[in-house]
Amino acid sequence: RWIYSTLRRRRRKKPHNPSLSYLWRFVSVKTMTSFGSWISRYLSFMCITPLAISFVPLRRYAGTLSHSYRSGHGKDSIQLQALPKAVVFDLDGCLWAPDMYMLWGGGAPFSVEDDGTLRDCRGAKVEMLGSVPEVLFELKTDPKWKGVKVCVASCTDEPSWAQECLDKFKLGDGTSLKSAMMVEEIHGGNKQGHLRNIAKRTNIALEDMLFFDNERGNCVDVSAIGVTVAYVPRGVTALAWERALRD
């Protein structure tokens, strides 16, 4: 529209020729319309295509998850042989919120509230997300998960604070969140390193692991080494857990 209006203003400065006026206006409008349409298609391609491509890996993850762990359609149809040999969780934004770095200026020591949440030294609340207590209690006590390793892979900015939260958050039986974890990798670095370390410590192949993380970049990195991932931007909710095992 701007280009067309500019050309119109410039055209008015020239002597008017009635015989060419209609033709020029028709050609100009058609040309600018075509040009605008081409620009729109180009911008749509440049903006939407990368976005679509960026979601291709996540679609592949979902397909891998569905293919690897689906064994039926009923709630109780998941067979033991279909379960992963290791279930690995991120911490910040996956098991609890907020992230530890968001507590800078406060942080440890944490106090336990009556409702099971934690408060840092400045009163900021830290709480478990979704169905984390129920999921970890199931992993710890349900016989069908016997032999399955429950692990942590986190690059939290405050490992000591995270350890305190693991100790002070409680499951349904009154034991700590930490009591459900068998292997912990809590340190900086790419999550590929965390998962490889877990594989070495447990003698479990990367392909037999299921990893939960709320950050898409970590999911992309970890999937590249053969681990099945569950992208959980809202943390481990009941729906996310069920879908990870059955969908």
CSV table of C-alpha atoms in Angstrom, one decimal, residues 13-240:
chain,number,residue,atom,x,y,z
A,13,LYS,CA,3.4,15.4,-10.9
A,14,LYS,CA,3.4,14.4,-14.6
A,15,PRO,CA,1.0,15.8,-17.2
A,16,HIS,CA,-2.3,13.9,-17.1
A,17,ASN,CA,-3.0,11.7,-20.1
A,18,PRO,CA,-6.6,10.5,-20.0
A,19,SER,CA,-6.0,7.7,-22.5
A,20,LEU,CA,-3.3,6.1,-20.3
A,21,SER,CA,-4.8,6.9,-16.9
A,22,TYR,CA,-7.0,3.9,-16.6
A,23,LEU,CA,-4.4,1.5,-18.1
A,24,TRP,CA,-1.7,2.8,-15.8
A,25,ARG,CA,-4.0,2.6,-12.7
A,26,PHE,CA,-5.0,-1.0,-13.6
A,27,VAL,CA,-1.4,-2.1,-14.2
A,28,SER,CA,-0.2,-0.4,-11.0
A,29,VAL,CA,-2.9,-1.9,-8.9
A,30,LYS,CA,-2.4,-5.4,-10.3
A,31,THR,CA,1.4,-5.1,-10.0
A,32,MET,CA,1.3,-3.8,-6.4
A,33,THR,CA,-1.2,-6.5,-5.5
A,34,SER,CA,0.9,-9.2,-7.0
A,35,PHE,CA,4.0,-7.8,-5.3
A,36,GLY,CA,2.2,-7.5,-2.0
A,37,SER,CA,0.9,-11.1,-2.3
A,38,TRP,CA,4.4,-12.3,-3.1
A,39,ILE,CA,5.9,-10.5,-0.1
A,40,SER,CA,3.2,-11.9,2.1
A,41,ARG,CA,3.9,-15.4,1.0
A,42,TYR,CA,7.6,-14.9,1.4
A,43,LEU,CA,7.2,-13.5,4.9
A,44,SER,CA,4.8,-16.3,5.8
A,45,PHE,CA,7.3,-18.9,4.6
A,46,MET,CA,10.2,-17.3,6.4
A,47,CYS,CA,8.3,-16.9,9.7
A,48,ILE,CA,6.0,-19.9,9.7
A,49,THR,CA,8.3,-22.5,8.1
A,50,PRO,CA,11.1,-22.4,10.7
A,51,LEU,CA,8.4,-22.5,13.4
A,52,ALA,CA,6.9,-25.6,11.8
A,53,ILE,CA,10.3,-27.2,11.4
A,54,SER,CA,11.1,-26.4,15.0
A,55,PHE,CA,8.2,-28.5,16.1
A,56,VAL,CA,9.1,-31.5,13.9
A,57,PRO,CA,11.4,-33.0,16.6
A,58,LEU,CA,8.7,-32.8,19.3
A,59,ARG,CA,6.2,-34.5,17.0
A,60,ARG,CA,8.8,-37.2,16.5
A,61,TYR,CA,9.3,-37.5,20.2
A,62,ALA,CA,5.6,-38.0,20.7
A,63,GLY,CA,5.6,-40.6,18.0
A,64,THR,CA,8.5,-42.4,19.6
A,65,LEU,CA,6.8,-42.3,23.0
A,66,SER,CA,3.6,-43.6,21.6
A,67,HIS,CA,5.3,-46.4,19.7
A,68,SER,CA,7.6,-47.4,22.5
A,69,TYR,CA,5.3,-47.4,25.5
A,70,ARG,CA,1.8,-48.1,24.2
A,71,SER,CA,0.6,-51.6,25.0
A,72,GLY,CA,-3.2,-51.1,25.0
A,73,HIS,CA,-6.1,-48.7,25.4
A,74,GLY,CA,-7.3,-49.4,28.9
A,75,LYS,CA,-5.9,-47.7,32.0
A,76,ASP,CA,-4.4,-50.9,33.3
A,77,SER,CA,-3.2,-52.2,30.0
A,78,ILE,CA,0.4,-51.1,30.3
A,79,GLN,CA,2.5,-54.2,30.7
A,80,LEU,CA,5.6,-54.5,32.8
A,81,GLN,CA,7.8,-55.3,29.7
A,82,ALA,CA,6.6,-52.1,28.1
A,83,LEU,CA,7.9,-49.8,30.9
A,84,PRO,CA,11.2,-48.0,30.6
A,85,LYS,CA,14.1,-49.3,32.7
A,86,ALA,CA,14.9,-45.8,34.0
A,87,VAL,CA,12.7,-42.8,34.6
A,88,VAL,CA,14.7,-39.5,34.8
A,89,PHE,CA,13.4,-36.2,36.0
A,90,ASP,CA,14.6,-32.6,35.7
A,91,LEU,CA,14.0,-30.6,38.9
A,92,ASP,CA,13.4,-26.8,38.3
A,93,GLY,CA,10.2,-26.2,36.5
A,94,CYS,CA,9.6,-30.0,36.2
A,95,LEU,CA,9.1,-31.2,39.8
A,96,TRP,CA,8.8,-27.9,41.5
A,97,ALA,CA,8.5,-24.2,41.0
A,98,PRO,CA,10.0,-21.6,40.9
A,99,ASP,CA,13.5,-22.4,39.6
A,100,MET,CA,16.2,-22.0,42.2
A,101,TYR,CA,17.8,-19.0,40.5
A,102,MET,CA,14.5,-17.2,41.0
A,103,LEU,CA,15.1,-17.3,44.7
A,104,TRP,CA,18.4,-15.4,44.6
A,105,GLY,CA,18.5,-12.9,47.4
A,106,GLY,CA,16.7,-15.5,49.5
A,107,GLY,CA,17.0,-19.3,49.2
A,108,ALA,CA,18.2,-21.6,52.0
A,109,PRO,CA,17.3,-22.4,54.7
A,110,PHE,CA,13.8,-23.6,53.7
A,111,SER,CA,11.0,-24.1,56.2
A,112,VAL,CA,8.1,-26.6,55.7
A,113,GLU,CA,4.6,-25.1,55.7
A,114,ASP,CA,1.5,-27.0,57.0
A,115,ASP,CA,0.3,-27.6,53.4
A,116,GLY,CA,3.6,-29.2,52.5
A,117,THR,CA,5.0,-26.3,50.5
A,118,LEU,CA,8.4,-24.7,51.4
A,119,ARG,CA,9.3,-21.1,52.2
A,120,ASP,CA,12.8,-19.7,51.7
A,121,CYS,CA,14.5,-17.4,54.1
A,122,ARG,CA,12.7,-14.4,52.6
A,123,GLY,CA,9.3,-16.0,52.5
A,124,ALA,CA,9.1,-17.0,48.8
A,125,LYS,CA,7.1,-20.1,48.3
A,126,VAL,CA,8.4,-23.3,46.6
A,127,GLU,CA,5.8,-25.9,45.7
A,128,MET,CA,5.7,-29.2,43.9
A,129,LEU,CA,4.1,-29.1,40.5
A,130,GLY,CA,1.1,-31.1,39.3
A,131,SER,CA,1.0,-34.7,40.5
A,132,VAL,CA,4.7,-35.0,41.4
A,133,PRO,CA,4.1,-36.5,44.9
A,134,GLU,CA,1.7,-39.1,43.5
A,135,VAL,CA,3.9,-40.0,40.6
A,136,LEU,CA,7.0,-40.4,42.7
A,137,PHE,CA,5.1,-42.3,45.4
A,138,GLU,CA,3.8,-44.7,42.7
A,139,LEU,CA,7.3,-45.2,41.3
A,140,LYS,CA,8.6,-45.9,44.8
A,141,THR,CA,5.8,-48.3,46.0
A,142,ASP,CA,4.0,-49.8,43.1
A,143,PRO,CA,5.2,-53.4,42.4
A,144,LYS,CA,5.0,-52.9,38.7
A,145,TRP,CA,7.9,-50.4,38.9
A,146,LYS,CA,10.1,-52.8,40.8
A,147,GLY,CA,13.6,-52.7,39.3
A,148,VAL,CA,13.0,-49.4,37.4
A,149,LYS,CA,15.6,-46.8,38.4
A,150,VAL,CA,14.2,-43.3,39.3
A,151,CYS,CA,16.8,-40.7,38.6
A,152,VAL,CA,17.4,-36.9,38.6
A,153,ALA,CA,19.2,-35.0,35.8
A,154,SER,CA,19.3,-31.3,36.7
A,155,CYS,CA,21.6,-28.4,35.9
A,156,THR,CA,20.0,-26.1,38.6
A,157,ASP,CA,22.0,-23.0,39.5
A,158,GLU,CA,21.8,-23.8,43.2
A,159,PRO,CA,22.5,-27.6,43.8
A,160,SER,CA,22.7,-27.3,47.6
A,161,TRP,CA,19.3,-25.6,47.6
A,162,ALA,CA,17.9,-28.3,45.4
A,163,GLN,CA,19.2,-31.0,47.7
A,164,GLU,CA,17.5,-29.3,50.7
A,165,CYS,CA,14.2,-29.2,48.7
A,166,LEU,CA,14.5,-32.9,47.9
A,167,ASP,CA,15.0,-33.6,51.6
A,168,LYS,CA,12.1,-31.4,52.8
A,169,PHE,CA,9.4,-32.1,50.2
A,170,LYS,CA,7.3,-35.1,51.4
A,171,LEU,CA,5.5,-38.0,49.7
A,172,GLY,CA,2.3,-39.5,50.8
A,173,ASP,CA,4.0,-41.9,53.2
A,174,GLY,CA,5.8,-39.0,54.9
A,175,THR,CA,9.2,-39.9,53.4
A,176,SER,CA,11.2,-37.3,51.5
A,177,LEU,CA,11.2,-36.7,47.8
A,178,LYS,CA,14.8,-37.7,47.8
A,179,SER,CA,14.0,-41.2,49.1
A,180,ALA,CA,12.4,-42.0,45.7
A,181,MET,CA,15.5,-41.0,43.8
A,182,MET,CA,18.1,-43.7,43.2
A,183,VAL,CA,20.6,-41.8,41.0
A,184,GLU,CA,21.3,-38.1,41.1
A,185,GLU,CA,23.1,-36.0,38.5
A,186,ILE,CA,22.8,-32.4,39.7
A,187,HIS,CA,25.4,-30.1,38.2
A,188,GLY,CA,25.9,-27.8,35.3
A,189,GLY,CA,26.4,-28.8,31.6
A,190,ASN,CA,24.4,-30.2,28.7
A,191,LYS,CA,21.8,-32.7,29.7
A,192,GLN,CA,23.4,-35.3,27.4
A,193,GLY,CA,26.2,-35.5,29.9
A,194,HIS,CA,23.8,-36.1,32.7
A,195,LEU,CA,22.0,-38.9,30.9
A,196,ARG,CA,25.2,-40.5,29.8
A,197,ASN,CA,26.5,-40.5,33.4
A,198,ILE,CA,23.2,-42.1,34.5
A,199,ALA,CA,23.6,-44.8,31.8
A,200,LYS,CA,27.1,-45.6,33.1
A,201,ARG,CA,26.1,-45.7,36.7
A,202,THR,CA,23.0,-47.9,36.2
A,203,ASN,CA,24.2,-50.0,33.2
A,204,ILE,CA,21.0,-49.1,31.5
A,205,ALA,CA,21.0,-48.2,27.8
A,206,LEU,CA,20.0,-44.7,26.8
A,207,GLU,CA,17.3,-46.1,24.6
A,208,ASP,CA,15.6,-47.7,27.6
A,209,MET,CA,15.2,-44.4,29.5
A,210,LEU,CA,12.3,-42.0,29.7
A,211,PHE,CA,13.3,-38.4,30.5
A,212,PHE,CA,10.9,-35.6,31.7
A,213,ASP,CA,11.9,-32.0,31.2
A,214,ASN,CA,10.0,-28.7,31.0
A,215,GLU,CA,12.6,-27.1,28.6
A,216,ARG,CA,12.3,-27.9,25.0
A,217,GLY,CA,16.0,-27.4,24.3
A,218,ASN,CA,16.9,-30.1,26.8
A,219,CYS,CA,14.5,-32.4,25.2
A,220,VAL,CA,16.1,-31.8,21.8
A,221,ASP,CA,19.5,-32.4,23.2
A,222,VAL,CA,18.7,-35.6,25.0
A,223,SER,CA,16.6,-37.1,22.2
A,224,ALA,CA,19.6,-36.8,20.0
A,225,ILE,CA,21.4,-39.5,21.9
A,226,GLY,CA,18.5,-41.9,21.8
A,227,VAL,CA,16.6,-41.2,25.0
A,228,THR,CA,12.8,-41.1,24.8
A,229,VAL,CA,11.7,-37.7,26.2
A,230,ALA,CA,8.5,-36.3,27.6
A,231,TYR,CA,8.2,-32.5,27.1
A,232,VAL,CA,6.3,-31.2,30.2
A,233,PRO,CA,6.2,-27.4,30.1
A,234,ARG,CA,3.8,-27.3,33.0
A,235,GLY,CA,5.7,-29.9,35.1
A,236,VAL,CA,4.8,-33.5,35.7
A,237,THR,CA,1.0,-33.4,35.9
A,238,ALA,CA,-1.2,-36.5,36.0
A,239,LEU,CA,-2.1,-36.0,32.4
A,240,ALA,CA,1.5,-35.6,31.3
